[in-house]
Coordinates of C-alpha atoms and ligand atoms in Angstrom, one line a residue:
M1 CA -23.8 1.5 -1.7
I2 CA -24.4 3.4 1.5
E3 CA -23.0 6.8 2.4
G4 CA -22.8 8.7 5.6
E5 CA -26.2 10.2 6.4
N6 CA -24.8 13.6 7.3
S7 CA -22.4 13.7 4.5
S8 CA -23.1 15.7 1.3
F9 CA -21.9 12.4 -0.3
S10 CA -25.0 10.6 0.9
G11 CA -26.6 8.8 -2.0
F12 CA -23.4 9.3 -4.1
Y13 CA -24.0 6.0 -5.9
K14 CA -27.5 7.2 -7.0
K15 CA -26.2 10.3 -8.8
T16 CA -25.1 10.5 -12.4
I17 CA -21.4 10.6 -13.2
S18 CA -21.5 14.3 -13.8
E19 CA -23.3 15.0 -10.6
R20 CA -20.7 12.9 -8.7
V21 CA -17.9 14.9 -10.4
D22 CA -19.7 18.2 -9.4
L23 CA -19.9 17.0 -5.8
L24 CA -16.3 16.0 -5.8
S25 CA -15.2 19.3 -7.4
A26 CA -17.1 21.2 -4.7
R27 CA -15.5 19.2 -1.9
V28 CA -11.9 19.2 -3.0
G29 CA -11.8 22.3 -5.4
L30 CA -11.0 20.6 -8.6
T31 CA -9.9 22.8 -11.5
K32 CA -11.4 22.6 -15.0
E33 CA -8.3 20.7 -16.1
E34 CA -8.5 18.2 -13.2
R35 CA -12.2 17.5 -13.9
M36 CA -11.3 17.1 -17.6
S37 CA -8.5 14.6 -16.6
F38 CA -11.2 12.1 -15.6
E39 CA -12.5 11.9 -19.2
Q40 CA -9.3 12.4 -21.1
G41 CA -7.0 10.3 -19.0
L42 CA -3.5 9.8 -20.2
S43 CA -2.7 11.0 -23.7
M44 CA -0.9 8.9 -26.3
L45 CA 2.0 11.3 -26.2
Q46 CA 2.3 11.0 -22.4
A47 CA 2.1 7.1 -22.6
D48 CA 4.8 7.1 -25.3
L49 CA 7.1 9.0 -22.9
M50 CA 6.5 6.4 -20.2
I51 CA 7.3 3.0 -21.7
E52 CA 8.6 1.5 -25.0
N53 CA 6.6 0.4 -28.0
V54 CA 3.4 2.1 -27.1
V55 CA 0.4 1.4 -29.3
G56 CA -2.4 2.7 -27.1
V57 CA -3.7 3.6 -23.6
Y58 CA -5.6 1.0 -21.5
E59 CA -8.6 2.3 -19.4
L60 CA -10.0 1.1 -16.1
P61 CA -12.9 2.5 -14.0
L62 CA -11.9 5.2 -11.4
A63 CA -14.4 5.5 -8.5
I64 CA -14.6 7.2 -5.1
A65 CA -15.2 5.2 -2.0
T66 CA -17.0 7.3 0.6
N67 CA -17.6 7.4 4.4
F68 CA -13.9 7.0 5.4
V69 CA -13.0 8.8 8.6
I70 CA -9.2 8.4 9.1
D71 CA -7.7 9.9 12.2
G72 CA -10.7 12.1 12.6
K73 CA -10.6 13.3 9.0
E74 CA -13.3 12.6 6.4
T75 CA -11.4 11.2 3.5
L76 CA -12.6 10.4 -0.1
I77 CA -10.8 7.4 -1.5
P78 CA -10.1 7.2 -5.3
M79 CA -10.0 3.6 -6.4
V80 CA -9.1 2.1 -9.7
V81 CA -10.4 -1.4 -10.0
E82 CA -12.2 -3.7 -12.5
E83 CA -14.0 -5.8 -9.9
A84 CA -17.7 -4.9 -9.0
S85 CA -18.5 -4.6 -5.2
V86 CA -15.0 -3.6 -4.1
V87 CA -15.8 0.2 -3.9
A88 CA -19.3 -0.6 -2.5
G89 CA -17.8 -2.9 0.1
A90 CA -15.2 -0.5 1.2
S91 CA -17.7 2.4 1.5
K92 CA -20.2 0.2 3.4
A93 CA -17.5 -1.0 5.8
A94 CA -16.2 2.5 6.3
K95 CA -19.7 3.7 7.0
I96 CA -20.2 1.3 9.9
I97 CA -16.7 1.9 11.2
S98 CA -17.1 5.7 11.1
K99 CA -19.9 5.4 13.7
Y100 CA -17.3 4.0 16.2
G101 CA -14.5 6.5 15.7
G102 CA -13.3 5.5 12.2
F103 CA -9.8 4.3 11.5
I104 CA -6.8 5.2 13.7
T105 CA -3.6 4.9 11.8
E106 CA 0.2 5.2 12.0
A107 CA 3.1 5.0 9.7
G108 CA 6.8 4.4 10.4
P109 CA 9.6 6.3 8.6
S110 CA 10.0 5.9 4.9
L111 CA 12.9 3.4 5.0
L112 CA 14.0 1.4 1.9
K113 CA 16.9 -1.1 1.8
G114 CA 19.4 -1.5 -1.0
Q115 CA 21.6 -4.5 -1.5
I116 CA 25.1 -4.7 -2.9
Q117 CA 25.9 -8.4 -3.5
I118 CA 29.6 -9.2 -3.0
I119 CA 31.5 -12.4 -3.8
P120 CA 34.6 -12.7 -1.6
Q121 CA 37.9 -13.1 -3.4
N122 CA 40.6 -12.9 -0.9
L123 CA 39.1 -12.2 2.5
D124 CA 36.8 -14.2 4.8
L125 CA 33.2 -13.1 5.2
T126 CA 33.8 -12.3 8.9
V127 CA 36.7 -10.0 7.9
I128 CA 34.6 -8.4 5.2
K129 CA 31.8 -7.8 7.8
K130 CA 34.3 -6.1 10.2
I131 CA 35.8 -3.9 7.4
I132 CA 32.3 -2.7 6.3
E133 CA 31.3 -2.1 9.9
S134 CA 34.4 -0.1 10.7
S135 CA 34.0 1.9 7.4
E136 CA 30.2 2.5 8.0
K137 CA 30.6 6.2 8.8
T138 CA 32.7 6.9 5.6
L139 CA 30.3 4.9 3.5
V140 CA 27.2 6.6 4.8
K141 CA 28.9 10.0 4.1
R142 CA 29.8 8.9 0.6
G143 CA 26.3 7.5 0.0
N144 CA 24.7 10.8 1.1
S145 CA 27.1 12.8 -1.1
L146 CA 25.4 11.0 -4.1
V147 CA 21.9 12.3 -3.2
P148 CA 22.4 15.9 -1.8
N149 CA 18.8 16.9 -2.6
L150 CA 17.4 14.0 -0.5
V151 CA 19.7 15.0 2.4
K152 CA 18.5 18.6 2.1
R153 CA 14.9 17.3 2.5
G154 CA 15.9 15.4 5.6
G155 CA 16.4 12.0 4.2
G156 CA 19.6 10.0 3.3
V157 CA 21.5 6.9 4.2
V158 CA 20.7 5.8 7.7
S159 CA 23.0 2.8 8.2
I160 CA 25.1 0.3 6.3
G161 CA 25.6 -3.3 7.5
V162 CA 26.4 -6.8 6.2
T163 CA 24.4 -9.9 6.0
M164 CA 26.7 -12.9 5.5
I165 CA 25.5 -15.8 3.4
S166 CA 28.2 -18.4 4.0
E167 CA 27.0 -21.5 2.4
T168 CA 25.5 -21.6 -1.1
R169 CA 26.0 -23.8 -4.1
V170 CA 28.3 -21.2 -5.7
G171 CA 30.3 -20.5 -2.5
P172 CA 30.1 -17.8 0.1
M173 CA 28.6 -14.3 -0.6
A174 CA 27.4 -11.4 1.4
S175 CA 24.8 -8.6 1.1
V176 CA 26.0 -5.1 2.0
D177 CA 22.7 -3.6 3.2
V178 CA 22.2 0.1 2.7
L179 CA 19.2 1.5 4.6
V180 CA 17.9 4.8 3.3
N181 CA 15.3 7.2 4.6
I182 CA 13.7 8.0 1.3
G183 CA 11.3 10.9 2.2
E184 CA 8.3 11.3 0.1
A185 CA 9.3 9.2 -3.0
M186 CA 8.8 5.5 -3.4
G187 CA 12.5 5.5 -3.6
A188 CA 13.6 2.8 -6.0
N189 CA 15.6 5.0 -8.2
I190 CA 17.4 6.8 -5.4
V191 CA 18.4 3.6 -3.6
N192 CA 19.6 2.1 -6.8
K193 CA 21.7 5.2 -7.4
I194 CA 23.2 5.0 -4.0
C195 CA 24.0 1.3 -4.3
E196 CA 25.6 1.8 -7.8
G197 CA 27.5 4.8 -6.5
L198 CA 28.9 2.8 -3.5
A199 CA 29.7 -0.4 -5.4
D200 CA 33.3 0.4 -6.4
E201 CA 34.3 1.6 -2.9
V202 CA 32.7 -1.5 -1.3
G203 CA 34.5 -3.7 -3.8
K204 CA 37.9 -2.0 -3.1
L205 CA 37.4 -2.0 0.7
T206 CA 36.5 -5.7 0.9
Q207 CA 38.7 -6.9 -2.0
A208 CA 35.5 -8.7 -3.2
R209 CA 33.8 -8.9 -6.6
V210 CA 30.6 -6.8 -6.7
N211 CA 27.6 -8.5 -8.4
L212 CA 24.1 -7.0 -8.0
K213 CA 23.4 -3.4 -6.8
I214 CA 19.7 -3.0 -6.4
L215 CA 16.9 -2.1 -3.9
S216 CA 15.1 -4.7 -1.9
N217 CA 11.3 -4.9 -2.2
H218 CA 11.3 -6.6 1.2
L219 CA 9.8 -3.8 3.1
D220 CA 9.6 -5.0 6.7
Q221 CA 10.9 -1.6 7.9
R222 CA 8.2 0.5 6.2
L223 CA 5.1 -0.5 8.0
A224 CA 1.7 1.2 8.0
V225 CA -0.8 0.3 10.7
A226 CA -4.6 0.9 10.9
R227 CA -7.0 -0.1 13.6
C228 CA -10.7 0.2 14.1
Q229 CA -13.5 -1.1 16.4
I230 CA -17.2 -1.8 16.1
S231 CA -19.7 -2.3 18.9
T232 CA -20.9 -5.8 19.1
S233 CA -24.2 -4.8 20.7
S234 CA -25.3 -2.5 18.0
E235 CA -27.6 -2.6 15.0
D236 CA -24.5 -2.8 12.8
L237 CA -23.0 -5.9 14.3
S238 CA -24.4 -8.6 16.6
L239 CA -22.2 -10.5 18.9
E240 CA -22.9 -13.6 16.8
I241 CA -21.7 -12.0 13.6
A242 CA -18.6 -10.7 15.5
Q243 CA -17.8 -14.2 16.7
R244 CA -18.2 -15.6 13.2
I245 CA -15.8 -12.9 11.9
V246 CA -13.3 -14.0 14.6
E247 CA -13.7 -17.6 13.5
A248 CA -13.0 -16.5 9.9
Q249 CA -9.9 -14.8 11.2
V250 CA -8.7 -17.9 13.0
F251 CA -9.4 -20.0 9.8
A252 CA -7.0 -17.6 7.9
E253 CA -4.4 -18.0 10.7
E254 CA -4.6 -21.8 10.5
S255 CA -5.1 -22.4 6.8
V256 CA -2.7 -21.0 4.2
D257 CA -5.3 -21.7 1.5
R258 CA -7.7 -19.4 3.3
A259 CA -5.0 -16.8 4.3
V260 CA -4.1 -16.2 0.6
T261 CA -7.7 -15.4 -0.2
H262 CA -8.2 -13.3 3.0
N263 CA -5.2 -11.2 1.9
K264 CA -6.4 -11.0 -1.7
G265 CA -9.5 -9.2 -0.3
V266 CA -7.3 -6.8 1.7
L267 CA -5.3 -6.1 -1.5
N268 CA -8.5 -5.5 -3.4
G269 CA -8.6 -2.2 -1.5
I270 CA -4.8 -1.5 -1.3
D271 CA -4.1 -2.2 -4.9
A272 CA -7.1 -0.1 -6.1
V273 CA -5.7 3.0 -4.3
A274 CA -2.2 2.1 -5.4
L275 CA -3.3 2.2 -9.1
A276 CA -5.3 5.4 -8.6
T277 CA -2.3 7.1 -7.1
G278 CA 0.3 5.8 -9.6
Q279 CA 2.2 3.4 -7.3
D280 CA 4.4 0.5 -8.3
W281 CA 1.8 -2.1 -7.3
R282 CA 4.1 -5.0 -8.1
A283 CA 6.5 -3.8 -5.5
I284 CA 3.7 -3.5 -3.0
E285 CA 2.4 -7.0 -3.8
A286 CA 5.9 -8.5 -3.5
G287 CA 6.6 -6.7 -0.2
V288 CA 3.2 -7.5 1.3
H289 CA 3.3 -11.2 0.6
A290 CA 6.8 -11.5 1.9
F291 CA 5.6 -9.8 5.1
A292 CA 2.6 -12.1 5.3
A293 CA 5.0 -15.1 5.1
R294 CA 7.5 -13.9 7.7
E295 CA 6.3 -16.6 10.2
G296 CA 4.7 -18.9 7.7
Y297 CA 2.1 -17.3 5.4
G298 CA -0.7 -15.8 7.4
P299 CA -3.4 -13.0 7.4
L300 CA -2.4 -9.4 7.2
T301 CA -5.3 -8.4 9.5
K302 CA -6.3 -9.4 12.9
W303 CA -9.8 -9.4 14.3
K304 CA -10.7 -10.1 18.0
I305 CA -13.4 -9.5 20.5
E306 CA -12.6 -7.4 23.5
G307 CA -15.4 -6.6 25.9
D308 CA -18.3 -5.2 23.8
W309 CA -16.1 -4.5 20.8
L310 CA -14.9 -6.2 17.6
K311 CA -11.4 -4.9 17.1
G312 CA -9.5 -4.9 13.8
E313 CA -5.9 -4.2 13.0
I314 CA -3.8 -4.3 9.9
K315 CA -0.1 -4.0 9.7
V316 CA 1.3 -3.9 6.2
P317 CA 4.5 -2.8 4.5
L318 CA 3.8 -0.1 1.9
A319 CA 6.5 1.5 -0.2
V320 CA 4.6 4.4 -1.7
G321 CA 5.5 7.8 -3.0
I322 CA 3.8 11.1 -3.6
V323 CA 6.6 12.6 -5.6
G324 CA 8.6 11.2 -8.5
G325 CA 7.6 8.4 -10.8
I326 CA 4.4 9.0 -12.7
T327 CA 2.8 11.0 -9.8
Q328 CA 3.9 14.3 -11.3
F329 CA 2.9 13.9 -14.9
H330 CA 0.0 11.4 -15.0
P331 CA -3.0 13.8 -15.0
V332 CA -5.4 11.4 -13.2
V333 CA -2.8 10.4 -10.6
A334 CA -2.1 14.0 -9.7
T335 CA -5.9 14.6 -9.4
C336 CA -6.4 11.4 -7.2
L337 CA -3.5 12.6 -4.9
K338 CA -5.3 15.9 -4.5
I339 CA -8.6 14.2 -3.7
L340 CA -6.9 12.3 -0.9
G341 CA -5.3 15.5 0.4
V342 CA -2.0 13.6 1.3
K343 CA 1.0 15.8 2.3
T344 CA 3.5 12.9 2.9
S345 CA 4.1 9.4 1.6
G346 CA 3.3 8.3 5.2
D347 CA -0.2 9.8 4.8
L348 CA -0.8 7.8 1.7
S349 CA 0.4 4.5 3.3
R350 CA -1.8 5.1 6.4
I351 CA -4.9 5.7 4.1
M352 CA -4.1 2.6 2.1
A353 CA -3.8 0.5 5.2
A354 CA -7.2 1.8 6.4
V355 CA -8.8 0.9 3.0
G356 CA -7.2 -2.6 3.2
L357 CA -8.7 -3.1 6.7
A358 CA -12.1 -1.8 5.5
Q359 CA -12.1 -4.1 2.5
N360 CA -11.3 -7.1 4.7
F361 CA -14.1 -6.3 7.1
A362 CA -16.5 -5.9 4.1
A363 CA -15.5 -9.3 2.8
L364 CA -15.7 -11.2 6.1
Y365 CA -19.0 -9.5 7.0
S366 CA -20.4 -10.7 3.8
L367 CA -18.8 -14.1 3.9
V368 CA -20.0 -15.0 7.3
G369 CA -23.5 -13.9 6.3
E370 CA -25.1 -14.6 2.9
G371 CA -21.8 -15.0 1.0
V372 CA -20.3 -12.8 -1.7
Q373 CA -22.1 -14.3 -4.7
K374 CA -25.5 -13.4 -3.3
S375 CA -24.5 -9.9 -2.1
H376 CA -22.6 -9.2 -5.4
G377 CA -25.7 -10.3 -7.3
K378 CA -27.9 -7.9 -5.3
L379 CA -25.5 -5.0 -6.1
H380 CA -25.5 -5.9 -9.8
R381 CA -29.2 -6.1 -10.0
R382 CA -29.5 -2.7 -8.3
K383 CA -27.0 -1.3 -10.8
L384 CA -28.9 -2.7 -13.7
K385 CA -32.3 -1.2 -12.6
Ligands
MEV401 C1 -12.9 -11.4 -3.8 O1 -12.3 -10.5 -4.7 C2 -12.2 -11.2 -2.4 C3 -12.7 -12.2 -1.3 O2 -12.5 -13.5 -1.8 C4 -11.9 -12.0 -0.1 C5 -12.1 -13.0 1.0 O3 -12.5 -14.1 0.7 O4 -11.8 -12.6 2.2 C6 -14.2 -12.0 -1.0

């Protein structure tokens, strides 16, 4: 693994575990308890409070990817992953990218949609749609009254609309779509609470039978974007390698078989940060793949050559939270969030997008060259020395 020459993390991979923890502690100011959390992990008691029928705690390696410069800020990336070369690949890609300005990122508002499924009994779908639209203000107000703390923090129900599903094998139905600005939480519980709380009123207003009341993991309105560029006339990247990377990109655009693997590489990075920070990675996976399939399944990243630059971009929906869920009480998760220094859920999603883009660059760089088996082999041999 290669680290930034000027960084105190240079040669991080050569240090012992305890030297790495010392360096990390010095950089982010870890307490004794936070350091201990790496060794002790989740206790049986804490695990027993999380899910049912607990018999143990399952461990995975936690590592730190180095060299990331995200929006001008050096960022250490905690990653939990079982696959060798993922952390090394991310760090190596980030080192190259950091020489050319690092990652520039953005994140939209934390929007999450809930759905109330209704089955018409007396009224037509078009009439139902009109009723909901003309009652939107009242329903939004009622929805917000169910989550006063969220409203106090600046979030709450943003809009309520209707998607008509007129022809199905069980007759017509509709989705009453409740869009919520969820603030810093992932938001599943809050959105479910709002949908359940609005269900009776929606049923009464529309004279319809209410069936499901649940959030949607289709996250097309919660996008994080990361961009980077690398000079094609540099020791890091020749024009020929850049052109091969673009060919690999186009391969993923044209072949679903390839796009799925391309995206798996992106998710190697995103999922590893999701695990380290206690996110619902199944929700992330479901949302990401639906987004990748919005116009026929395709790659989440885009690489192109412009002038002397290879430019990369990722656009990815990420429903992540830095409060609620296990973020508060899982000792390692809390420490990982501290290492990242995130203040908002948007910060976390921007970082995850950057890691996904770095991971994709690392994979493509390796694939257009000697191939992953050879480079993984080299890394392993170095580790075993
Ligand atoms: C392996 O975990 C990920 C890769 O297959 C991704 C890719 O092919 O782009 C190397």
